[in-house]
Amino acid sequence: MITANVEKALNEQINKEMYSAYLYMSMSAQCGEMGLKGIAVWFMAQYHEEMFHAMKIYEYVARQGAKVRLGAIEQPQQDYSSVLEMYEKTLDHEKVVTKSINDLMDLAIEHKDHATQAFLTWYVTEQVEEEESATDILQRLKLMGDNTGGLYLLDKELGTRVVNAPVNFSQGLEAAAGA
Ligand code: OFO
């Protein structure tokens, strides 16, 4: 059982994760248009992982006998001046998500909601990884500056990313993970 406040905040977090997915899908589209097919793959993998983040909360809310409430998803930025800007925005966005997860954890603690605290621990760890991977790529982009050869190599490397999460949610996440 979860309180109405925790239920509301979890539903808001579903929306934030869906927005994250939408944001990275938009970046993937622009990379494809720019001929950066590998970075487009990286952002689309990120899209899938964000959808997984949203679905984990969706299932948790449902398992707690609470109500899943889906709100409108904000329109993401459509145009970026460079890949560097995309990764700057990615890191900024992940910091916002980290704060949101921390606020959710604070709320669960305040409500003495141990189950939600245990559930959110996965997200706390995940956000460290999210910020770390965006920071790493951003640093490399800054180092390479206008070096198009460097961007070509990065594009090749990032195109090898595979999705590290189940993507077929129709039978639930457990079934998807075993599929
Ligand atoms: Fe869901 O971790 Fe990024 O936003």
CSV table of C-alpha atoms and ligand atoms in Angstrom, one decimal:
chain,number,residue,atom,x,y,z
A,1,MET,CA,0.0,0.0,0.0
A,2,ILE,CA,1.3,3.5,-0.8
A,3,THR,CA,-0.1,6.9,0.2
A,4,ALA,CA,-1.9,9.2,-2.2
A,5,ASN,CA,1.1,11.6,-2.1
A,6,VAL,CA,3.6,8.8,-3.0
A,7,GLU,CA,1.2,7.6,-5.7
A,8,LYS,CA,1.0,11.1,-7.2
A,9,ALA,CA,4.8,11.5,-7.2
A,10,LEU,CA,5.4,8.1,-8.8
A,11,ASN,CA,2.9,8.9,-11.5
A,12,GLU,CA,4.7,12.2,-12.1
A,13,GLN,CA,8.0,10.2,-12.4
A,14,ILE,CA,6.4,8.0,-15.0
A,15,ASN,CA,5.8,11.1,-17.0
A,16,LYS,CA,9.3,12.4,-16.5
A,17,GLU,CA,10.8,9.1,-17.7
A,18,MET,CA,8.4,9.2,-20.8
A,19,TYR,CA,9.6,12.7,-21.5
A,20,SER,CA,13.2,11.5,-21.2
A,21,ALA,CA,12.4,8.8,-23.8
A,22,TYR,CA,10.8,11.4,-26.1
A,23,LEU,CA,13.7,13.8,-25.7
A,24,TYR,CA,16.3,11.2,-26.7
A,25,MET,CA,14.1,10.0,-29.6
A,26,SER,CA,14.1,13.6,-30.8
A,27,MET,CA,17.9,13.7,-30.6
A,28,SER,CA,18.2,10.4,-32.3
A,29,ALA,CA,16.1,11.7,-35.2
A,30,GLN,CA,18.3,14.7,-35.6
A,31,CYS,CA,21.5,12.7,-35.5
A,32,GLY,CA,20.0,10.5,-38.3
A,33,GLU,CA,19.3,13.6,-40.3
A,34,MET,CA,22.9,14.8,-39.8
A,35,GLY,CA,24.3,11.4,-41.1
A,36,LEU,CA,25.5,10.4,-37.6
A,37,LYS,CA,23.8,7.0,-37.7
A,38,GLY,CA,25.9,5.6,-34.8
A,39,ILE,CA,25.0,8.4,-32.4
A,40,ALA,CA,21.4,8.0,-33.6
A,41,VAL,CA,21.6,4.4,-32.4
A,42,TRP,CA,23.0,5.5,-29.0
A,43,PHE,CA,20.1,7.9,-28.5
A,44,MET,CA,17.5,5.4,-29.6
A,45,ALA,CA,19.0,2.8,-27.1
A,46,GLN,CA,18.6,5.6,-24.5
A,47,TYR,CA,15.0,6.0,-25.6
A,48,HIS,CA,14.3,2.3,-25.0
A,49,GLU,CA,16.0,2.4,-21.5
A,50,GLU,CA,13.9,5.4,-20.5
A,51,MET,CA,10.7,3.6,-21.6
A,52,PHE,CA,11.9,0.7,-19.4
A,53,HIS,CA,12.4,3.1,-16.5
A,54,ALA,CA,8.8,4.4,-17.0
A,55,MET,CA,7.4,0.8,-17.2
A,56,LYS,CA,9.1,-0.3,-14.0
A,57,ILE,CA,7.3,2.5,-12.1
A,58,TYR,CA,4.0,1.7,-14.0
A,59,GLU,CA,4.2,-1.9,-12.8
A,60,TYR,CA,5.2,-0.9,-9.3
A,61,VAL,CA,2.2,1.4,-8.9
A,62,ALA,CA,-0.1,-1.2,-10.3
A,63,ARG,CA,1.3,-3.9,-8.0
A,64,GLN,CA,0.7,-1.7,-5.0
A,65,GLY,CA,-3.0,-1.6,-5.9
A,66,ALA,CA,-2.6,2.1,-6.7
A,67,LYS,CA,-3.8,4.0,-9.8
A,68,VAL,CA,-1.6,4.6,-12.9
A,69,ARG,CA,-2.4,8.1,-14.1
A,70,LEU,CA,-0.8,9.2,-17.4
A,71,GLY,CA,-0.4,12.9,-18.1
A,72,ALA,CA,0.5,14.8,-21.3
A,73,ILE,CA,4.1,14.6,-22.4
A,74,GLU,CA,5.8,17.9,-23.0
A,75,GLN,CA,7.2,18.5,-26.5
A,76,PRO,CA,11.0,18.1,-26.5
A,77,GLN,CA,13.4,20.5,-28.3
A,78,GLN,CA,13.4,19.8,-32.0
A,79,ASP,CA,16.6,21.3,-33.3
A,80,TYR,CA,20.2,21.3,-31.9
A,81,SER,CA,23.2,23.2,-33.2
A,82,SER,CA,25.5,20.3,-32.7
A,83,VAL,CA,26.1,16.9,-31.0
A,84,LEU,CA,27.9,18.8,-28.3
A,85,GLU,CA,24.7,20.7,-27.5
A,86,MET,CA,22.8,17.4,-27.4
A,87,TYR,CA,25.1,15.9,-24.8
A,88,GLU,CA,25.1,19.1,-22.8
A,89,LYS,CA,21.3,19.0,-22.7
A,90,THR,CA,21.4,15.3,-22.0
A,91,LEU,CA,23.6,15.8,-18.9
A,92,ASP,CA,21.5,18.8,-17.7
A,93,HIS,CA,18.4,16.7,-18.1
A,94,GLU,CA,19.8,13.7,-16.2
A,95,LYS,CA,20.7,16.0,-13.3
A,96,VAL,CA,17.1,17.2,-13.2
A,97,VAL,CA,16.0,13.5,-13.2
A,98,THR,CA,18.4,12.7,-10.4
A,99,LYS,CA,17.0,15.5,-8.3
A,100,SER,CA,13.5,14.2,-9.0
A,101,ILE,CA,14.4,10.7,-7.9
A,102,ASN,CA,16.1,12.1,-4.8
A,103,ASP,CA,12.9,14.1,-4.0
A,104,LEU,CA,10.8,11.0,-4.5
A,105,MET,CA,13.1,9.1,-2.1
A,106,ASP,CA,12.8,11.9,0.5
A,107,LEU,CA,9.0,11.6,0.2
A,108,ALA,CA,9.1,7.9,0.7
A,109,ILE,CA,11.3,8.3,3.8
A,110,GLU,CA,9.0,11.0,5.1
A,111,HIS,CA,6.0,8.6,4.7
A,112,LYS,CA,7.9,5.7,6.2
A,113,ASP,CA,7.2,3.9,3.0
A,114,HIS,CA,9.9,1.2,3.1
A,115,ALA,CA,8.7,-0.7,0.0
A,116,THR,CA,9.0,2.4,-2.2
A,117,GLN,CA,12.4,3.3,-0.7
A,118,ALA,CA,13.6,-0.2,-1.6
A,119,PHE,CA,12.1,0.1,-5.1
A,120,LEU,CA,13.7,3.6,-5.7
A,121,THR,CA,17.2,2.4,-4.7
A,122,TRP,CA,17.5,0.9,-8.3
A,123,TYR,CA,16.9,4.4,-9.7
A,124,VAL,CA,19.3,6.1,-7.4
A,125,THR,CA,22.1,3.8,-8.7
A,126,GLU,CA,20.9,4.1,-12.3
A,127,GLN,CA,21.2,7.9,-12.2
A,128,VAL,CA,24.8,7.7,-11.2
A,129,GLU,CA,25.4,5.7,-14.4
A,130,GLU,CA,23.2,8.0,-16.5
A,131,GLU,CA,25.2,11.1,-15.4
A,132,GLU,CA,28.5,9.3,-15.8
A,133,SER,CA,27.9,8.1,-19.4
A,134,ALA,CA,26.7,11.6,-20.5
A,135,THR,CA,29.7,13.3,-18.8
A,136,ASP,CA,32.1,10.9,-20.4
A,137,ILE,CA,30.8,11.5,-23.9
A,138,LEU,CA,30.5,15.2,-23.3
A,139,GLN,CA,34.2,15.4,-22.2
A,140,ARG,CA,35.3,13.6,-25.3
A,141,LEU,CA,33.3,15.9,-27.5
A,142,LYS,CA,34.9,18.9,-25.9
A,143,LEU,CA,38.3,17.5,-26.3
A,144,MET,CA,37.8,16.8,-30.0
A,145,GLY,CA,36.5,20.3,-30.7
A,146,ASP,CA,36.1,20.7,-34.5
A,147,ASN,CA,37.9,17.5,-35.3
A,148,THR,CA,35.5,15.7,-37.7
A,149,GLY,CA,37.7,12.6,-37.7
A,150,GLY,CA,37.1,12.3,-34.0
A,151,LEU,CA,33.4,12.7,-34.5
A,152,TYR,CA,33.5,10.0,-37.2
A,153,LEU,CA,35.2,7.6,-34.8
A,154,LEU,CA,32.9,8.4,-31.9
A,155,ASP,CA,29.9,7.8,-34.2
A,156,LYS,CA,31.2,4.4,-35.1
A,157,GLU,CA,31.8,3.5,-31.4
A,158,LEU,CA,28.5,4.7,-30.1
A,159,GLY,CA,26.7,2.8,-32.9
A,160,THR,CA,27.7,-0.4,-31.2
A,161,ARG,CA,25.5,0.3,-28.1
A,162,VAL,CA,23.0,-2.4,-27.4
A,163,VAL,CA,19.8,-1.9,-25.3
A,164,ASN,CA,20.4,-3.2,-21.8
A,165,ALA,CA,16.7,-3.5,-20.9
A,166,PRO,CA,13.7,-5.5,-22.0
A,167,VAL,CA,11.8,-3.7,-24.7
A,168,ASN,CA,8.7,-5.8,-25.2
A,169,PHE,CA,6.4,-4.8,-22.3
A,170,SER,CA,3.2,-6.3,-23.5
A,171,GLN,CA,3.4,-9.4,-21.1
A,172,GLY,CA,5.0,-7.4,-18.3
A,173,LEU,CA,8.6,-6.7,-17.5
A,174,GLU,CA,9.4,-10.1,-16.0
A,175,ALA,CA,8.1,-11.9,-19.1
A,176,ALA,CA,10.0,-9.4,-21.3
A,177,ALA,CA,13.2,-10.0,-19.4
A,178,GLY,CA,12.9,-13.8,-19.8
A,179,ALA,CA,11.9,-13.5,-23.5
B,1,OFO,FE1,15.5,7.5,-16.6
B,1,OFO,O1,17.2,7.9,-16.5
B,1,OFO,FE2,17.6,9.1,-17.8
B,1,OFO,O2,16.2,10.2,-17.6
